[in-house]
Coordinates of N, CA and C in Angstrom, one line a residue:
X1 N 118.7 112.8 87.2 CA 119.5 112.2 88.1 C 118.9 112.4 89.5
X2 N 119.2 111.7 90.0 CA 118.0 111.0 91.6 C 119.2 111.4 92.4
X3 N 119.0 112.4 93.3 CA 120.4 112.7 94.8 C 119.6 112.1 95.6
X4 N 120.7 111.1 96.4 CA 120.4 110.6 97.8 C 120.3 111.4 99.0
X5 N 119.4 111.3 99.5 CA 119.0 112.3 101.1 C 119.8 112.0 102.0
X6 N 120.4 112.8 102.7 CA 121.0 112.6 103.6 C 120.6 113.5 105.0
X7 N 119.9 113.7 104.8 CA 119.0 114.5 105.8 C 117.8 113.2 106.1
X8 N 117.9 113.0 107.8 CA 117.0 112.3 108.1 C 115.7 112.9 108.7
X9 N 114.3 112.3 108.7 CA 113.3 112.3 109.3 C 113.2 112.3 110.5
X10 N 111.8 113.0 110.8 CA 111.7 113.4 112.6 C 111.6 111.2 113.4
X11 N 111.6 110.7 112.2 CA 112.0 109.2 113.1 C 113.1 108.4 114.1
X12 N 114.1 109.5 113.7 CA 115.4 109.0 113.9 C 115.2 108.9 116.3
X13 N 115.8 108.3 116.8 CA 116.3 107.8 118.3 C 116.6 108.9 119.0
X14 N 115.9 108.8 119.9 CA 116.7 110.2 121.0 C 117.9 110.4 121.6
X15 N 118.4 111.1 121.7 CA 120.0 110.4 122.6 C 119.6 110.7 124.2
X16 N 120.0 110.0 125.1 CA 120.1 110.2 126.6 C 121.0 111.2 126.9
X17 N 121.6 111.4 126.6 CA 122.8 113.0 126.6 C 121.9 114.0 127.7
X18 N 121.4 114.6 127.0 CA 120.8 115.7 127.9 C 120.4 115.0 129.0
X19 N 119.3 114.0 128.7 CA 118.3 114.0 129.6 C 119.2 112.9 131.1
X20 N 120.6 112.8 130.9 CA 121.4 112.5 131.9 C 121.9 113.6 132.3
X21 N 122.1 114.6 131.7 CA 123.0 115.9 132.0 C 121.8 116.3 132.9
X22 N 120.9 116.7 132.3 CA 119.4 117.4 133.3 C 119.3 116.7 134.6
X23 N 119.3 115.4 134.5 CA 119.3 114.1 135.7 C 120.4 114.7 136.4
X24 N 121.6 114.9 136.5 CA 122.8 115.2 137.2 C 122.7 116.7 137.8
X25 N 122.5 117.4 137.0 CA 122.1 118.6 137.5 C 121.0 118.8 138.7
X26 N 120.0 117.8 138.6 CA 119.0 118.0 139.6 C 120.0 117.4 140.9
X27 N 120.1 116.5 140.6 CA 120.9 115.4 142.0 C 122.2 116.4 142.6
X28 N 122.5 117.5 142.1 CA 123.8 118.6 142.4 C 123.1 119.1 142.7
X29 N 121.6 119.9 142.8 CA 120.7 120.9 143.3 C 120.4 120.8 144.3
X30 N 120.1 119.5 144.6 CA 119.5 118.6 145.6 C 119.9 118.4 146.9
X31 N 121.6 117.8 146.8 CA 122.3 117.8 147.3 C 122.9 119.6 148.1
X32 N 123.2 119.9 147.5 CA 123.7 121.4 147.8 C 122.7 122.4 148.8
X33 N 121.0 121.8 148.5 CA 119.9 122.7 148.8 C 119.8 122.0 150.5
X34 N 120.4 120.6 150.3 CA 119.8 119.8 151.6 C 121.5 120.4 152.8
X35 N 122.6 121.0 152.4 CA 123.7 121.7 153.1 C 123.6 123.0 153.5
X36 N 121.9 123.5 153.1 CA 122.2 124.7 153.0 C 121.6 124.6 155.0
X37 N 122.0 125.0 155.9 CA 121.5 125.1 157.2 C 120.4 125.7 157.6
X38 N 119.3 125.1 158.3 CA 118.5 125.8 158.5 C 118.3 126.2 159.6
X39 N 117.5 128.0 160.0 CA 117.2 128.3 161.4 C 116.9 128.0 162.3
X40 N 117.8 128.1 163.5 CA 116.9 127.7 164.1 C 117.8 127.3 165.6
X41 N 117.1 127.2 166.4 CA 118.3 126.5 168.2 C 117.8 125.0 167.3
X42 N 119.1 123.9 167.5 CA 119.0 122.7 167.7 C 118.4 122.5 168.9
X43 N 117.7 121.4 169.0 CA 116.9 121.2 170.4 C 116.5 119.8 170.0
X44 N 116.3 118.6 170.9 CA 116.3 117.4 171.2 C 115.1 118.1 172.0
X45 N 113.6 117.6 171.9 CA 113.1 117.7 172.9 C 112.7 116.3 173.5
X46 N 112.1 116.3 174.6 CA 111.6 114.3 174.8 C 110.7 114.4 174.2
X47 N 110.1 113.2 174.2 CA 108.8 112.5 173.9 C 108.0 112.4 174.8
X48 N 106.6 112.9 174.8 CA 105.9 112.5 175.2 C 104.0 112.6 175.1
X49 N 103.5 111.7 175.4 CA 101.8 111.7 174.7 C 101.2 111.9 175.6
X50 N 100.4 112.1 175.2 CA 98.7 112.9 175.7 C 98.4 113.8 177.1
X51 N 99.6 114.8 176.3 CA 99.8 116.1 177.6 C 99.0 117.2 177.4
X52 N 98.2 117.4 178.3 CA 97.4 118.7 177.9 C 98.0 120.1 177.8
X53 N 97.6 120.9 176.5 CA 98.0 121.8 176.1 C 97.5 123.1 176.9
X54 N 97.1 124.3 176.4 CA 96.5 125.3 176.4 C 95.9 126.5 175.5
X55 N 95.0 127.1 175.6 CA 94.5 127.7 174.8 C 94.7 129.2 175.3
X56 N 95.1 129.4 176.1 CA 95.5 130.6 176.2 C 96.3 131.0 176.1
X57 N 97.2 132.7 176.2 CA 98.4 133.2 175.1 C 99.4 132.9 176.0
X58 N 100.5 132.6 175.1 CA 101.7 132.1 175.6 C 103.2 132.9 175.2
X59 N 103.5 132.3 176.0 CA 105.4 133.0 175.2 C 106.2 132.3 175.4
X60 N 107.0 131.9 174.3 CA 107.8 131.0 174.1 C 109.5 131.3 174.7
X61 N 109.9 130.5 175.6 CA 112.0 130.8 176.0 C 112.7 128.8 175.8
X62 N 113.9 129.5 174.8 CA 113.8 127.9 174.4 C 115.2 128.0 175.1
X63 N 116.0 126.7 175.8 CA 117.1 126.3 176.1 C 117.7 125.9 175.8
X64 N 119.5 125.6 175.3 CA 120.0 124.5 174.9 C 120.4 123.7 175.6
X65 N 121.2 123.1 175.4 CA 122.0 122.4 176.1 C 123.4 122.9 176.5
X66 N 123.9 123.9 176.1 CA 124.6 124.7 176.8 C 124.1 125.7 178.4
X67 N 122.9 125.4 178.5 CA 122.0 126.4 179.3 C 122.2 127.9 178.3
X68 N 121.7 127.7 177.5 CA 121.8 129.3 176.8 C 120.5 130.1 176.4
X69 N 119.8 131.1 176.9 CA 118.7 131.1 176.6 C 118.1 131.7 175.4
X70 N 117.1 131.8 174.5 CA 116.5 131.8 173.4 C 114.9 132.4 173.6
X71 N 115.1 133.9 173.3 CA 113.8 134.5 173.0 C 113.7 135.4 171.6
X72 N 112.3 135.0 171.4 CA 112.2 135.8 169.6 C 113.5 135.5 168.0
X73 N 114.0 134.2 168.7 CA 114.9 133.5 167.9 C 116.4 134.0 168.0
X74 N 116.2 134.7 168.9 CA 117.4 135.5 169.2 C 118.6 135.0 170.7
X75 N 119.3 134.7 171.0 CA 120.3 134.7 171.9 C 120.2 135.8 172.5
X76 N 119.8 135.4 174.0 CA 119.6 136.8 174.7 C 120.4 136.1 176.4
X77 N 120.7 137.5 177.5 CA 121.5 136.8 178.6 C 120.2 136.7 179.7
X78 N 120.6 136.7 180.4 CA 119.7 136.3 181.4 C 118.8 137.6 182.1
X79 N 119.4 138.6 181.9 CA 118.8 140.2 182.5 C 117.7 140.6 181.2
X80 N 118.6 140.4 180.3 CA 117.7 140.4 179.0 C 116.8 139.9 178.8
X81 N 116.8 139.0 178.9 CA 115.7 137.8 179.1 C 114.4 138.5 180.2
X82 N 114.8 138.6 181.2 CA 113.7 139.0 182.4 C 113.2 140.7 181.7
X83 N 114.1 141.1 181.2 CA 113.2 142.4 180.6 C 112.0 141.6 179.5
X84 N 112.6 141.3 178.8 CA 111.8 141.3 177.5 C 110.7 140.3 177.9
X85 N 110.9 139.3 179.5 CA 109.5 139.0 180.1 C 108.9 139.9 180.6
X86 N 109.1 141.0 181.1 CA 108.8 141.8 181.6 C 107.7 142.6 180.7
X87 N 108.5 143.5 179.9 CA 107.5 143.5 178.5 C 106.3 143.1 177.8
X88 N 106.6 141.7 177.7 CA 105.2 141.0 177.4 C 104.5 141.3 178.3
X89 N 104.8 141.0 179.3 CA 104.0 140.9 180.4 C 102.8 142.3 180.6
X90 N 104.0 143.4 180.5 CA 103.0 144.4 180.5 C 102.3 144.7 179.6
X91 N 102.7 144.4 178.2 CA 101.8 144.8 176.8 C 100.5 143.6 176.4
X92 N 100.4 142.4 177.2 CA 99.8 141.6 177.2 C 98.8 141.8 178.1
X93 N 97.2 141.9 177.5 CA 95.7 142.0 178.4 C 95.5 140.9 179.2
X94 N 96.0 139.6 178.2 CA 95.3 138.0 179.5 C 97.0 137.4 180.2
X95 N 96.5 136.9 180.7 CA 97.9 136.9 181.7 C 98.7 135.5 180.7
X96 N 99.9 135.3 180.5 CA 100.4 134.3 179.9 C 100.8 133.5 180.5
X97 N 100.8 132.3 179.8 CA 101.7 131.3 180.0 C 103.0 131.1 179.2
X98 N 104.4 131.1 180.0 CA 105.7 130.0 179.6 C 105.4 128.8 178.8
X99 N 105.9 129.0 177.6 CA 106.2 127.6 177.6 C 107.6 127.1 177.1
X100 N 108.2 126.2 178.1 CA 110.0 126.1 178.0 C 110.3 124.9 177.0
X101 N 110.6 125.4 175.7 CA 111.4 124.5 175.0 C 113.1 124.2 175.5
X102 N 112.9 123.3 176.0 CA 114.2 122.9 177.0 C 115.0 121.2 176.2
X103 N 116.0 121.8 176.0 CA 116.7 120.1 175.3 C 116.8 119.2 177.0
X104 N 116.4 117.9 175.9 CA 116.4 117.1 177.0 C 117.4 117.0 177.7
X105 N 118.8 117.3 177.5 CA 120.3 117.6 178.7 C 119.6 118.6 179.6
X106 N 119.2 119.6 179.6 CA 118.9 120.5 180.4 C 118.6 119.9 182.0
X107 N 119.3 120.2 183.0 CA 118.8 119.6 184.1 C 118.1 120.5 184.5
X108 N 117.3 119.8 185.8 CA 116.1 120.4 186.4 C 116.4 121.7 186.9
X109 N 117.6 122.1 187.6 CA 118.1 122.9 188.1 C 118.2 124.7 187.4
X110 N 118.2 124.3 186.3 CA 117.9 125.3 184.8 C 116.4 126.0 184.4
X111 N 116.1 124.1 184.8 CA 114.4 124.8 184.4 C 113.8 125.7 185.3
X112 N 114.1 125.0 187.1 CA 113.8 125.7 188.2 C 113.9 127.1 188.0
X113 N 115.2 127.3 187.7 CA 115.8 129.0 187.8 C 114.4 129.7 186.2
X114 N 114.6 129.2 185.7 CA 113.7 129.8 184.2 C 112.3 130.1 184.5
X115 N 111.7 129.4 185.3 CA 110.5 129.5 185.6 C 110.3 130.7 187.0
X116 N 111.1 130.3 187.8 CA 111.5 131.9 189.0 C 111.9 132.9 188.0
X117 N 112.6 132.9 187.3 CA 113.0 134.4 186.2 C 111.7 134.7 185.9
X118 N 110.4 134.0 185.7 CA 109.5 134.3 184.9 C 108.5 134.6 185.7
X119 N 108.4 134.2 186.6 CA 107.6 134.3 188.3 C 107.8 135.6 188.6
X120 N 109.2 136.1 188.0 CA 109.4 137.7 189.1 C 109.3 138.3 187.5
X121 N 109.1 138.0 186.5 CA 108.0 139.2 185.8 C 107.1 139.2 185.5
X122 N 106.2 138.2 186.4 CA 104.9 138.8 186.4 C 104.2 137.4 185.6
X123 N 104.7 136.0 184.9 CA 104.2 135.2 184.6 C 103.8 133.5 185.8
X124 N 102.9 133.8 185.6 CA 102.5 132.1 187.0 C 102.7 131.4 186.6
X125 N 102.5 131.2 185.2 CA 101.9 129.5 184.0 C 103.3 129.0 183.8
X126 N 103.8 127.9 183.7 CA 104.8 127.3 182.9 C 103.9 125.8 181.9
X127 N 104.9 125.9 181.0 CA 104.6 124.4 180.5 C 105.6 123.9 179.8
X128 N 106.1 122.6 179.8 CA 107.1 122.1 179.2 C 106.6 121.9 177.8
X129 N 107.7 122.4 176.9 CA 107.0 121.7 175.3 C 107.7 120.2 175.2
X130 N 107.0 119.5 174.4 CA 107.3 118.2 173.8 C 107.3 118.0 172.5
X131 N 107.8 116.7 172.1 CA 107.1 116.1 170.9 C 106.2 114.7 171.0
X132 N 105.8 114.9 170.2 CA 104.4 113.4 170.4 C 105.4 112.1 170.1
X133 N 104.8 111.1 170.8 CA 105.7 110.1 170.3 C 105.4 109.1 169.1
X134 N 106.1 109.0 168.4 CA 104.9 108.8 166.7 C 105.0 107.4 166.7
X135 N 105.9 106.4 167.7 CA 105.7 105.2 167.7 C 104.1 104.3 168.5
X136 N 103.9 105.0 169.2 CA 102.9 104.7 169.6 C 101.2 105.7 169.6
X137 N 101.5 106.5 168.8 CA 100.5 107.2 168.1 C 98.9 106.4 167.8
X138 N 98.0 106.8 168.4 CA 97.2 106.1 167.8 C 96.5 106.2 166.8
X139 N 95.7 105.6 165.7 CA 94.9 105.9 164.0 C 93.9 106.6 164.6

């Protein structure tokens, strides 16, 4: 007597099951990873091309648009600020340059004062930071 198999071969159709479950999972990973916030001062800076830079050492004070100032990624007040220029200044062999990451709200009046803060510890250089402008970028 001959029994009928009921056990099928490795021929049989894949099911989409998982491989939608796996699909769904990534798109929930994805999503979730892109809410997670990242470091950092928001800052709008302007645009602008072919500003010359520098090669010599610098130190970074960034501004918001709150006028709030930003050194070493930290929220720092205004006395604070003038120490910890101060500091560099002395622990630093070549003389530095400022450079003010300043949101484009920031009026002039802000930057004036930021740059005298940095004049009375001991820095001459300023420079505004930017961004390149990628519409008119050349190949």
């Amino acid at each position: 007597m001959k029994f009928p198999r009921t056990a099928k071969t490795l021929g049989s159709q894949s099911d989409a099951a998982p491989y939608a479950a796996v699909f769904f999972l990534l798109v929930i990973f994805l999503l979730l990873g892109a809410l997670i916030p990242t470091p950092g001062v928001p800052l709008s800076l302007p645009l602008a091309d072919d500003l010359p830079g520098t090669s010599k050492s610098t130190i970074a004070v960034a501004v918001d648009t709150n006028n709030r100032y930003y050194f070493d990624n930290q929220l720092v007040t205004e006395a604070k600020l003038s120490n910890s220029l101060s500091n560099a200044v002395s622990r630093s062999a070549a003389p530095l340059t400022l450079v003010i990451q300043a949101d484009k709200a920031v009026n002039y009046g802000q930057l004036l004062h930021l740059t005298l803060l940095a004049r009375s510890a001991g820095i001459t250089n300023a420079l505004l930071a930017t961004l390149p402008n990628v519409s008119t970028a050349k190949p």
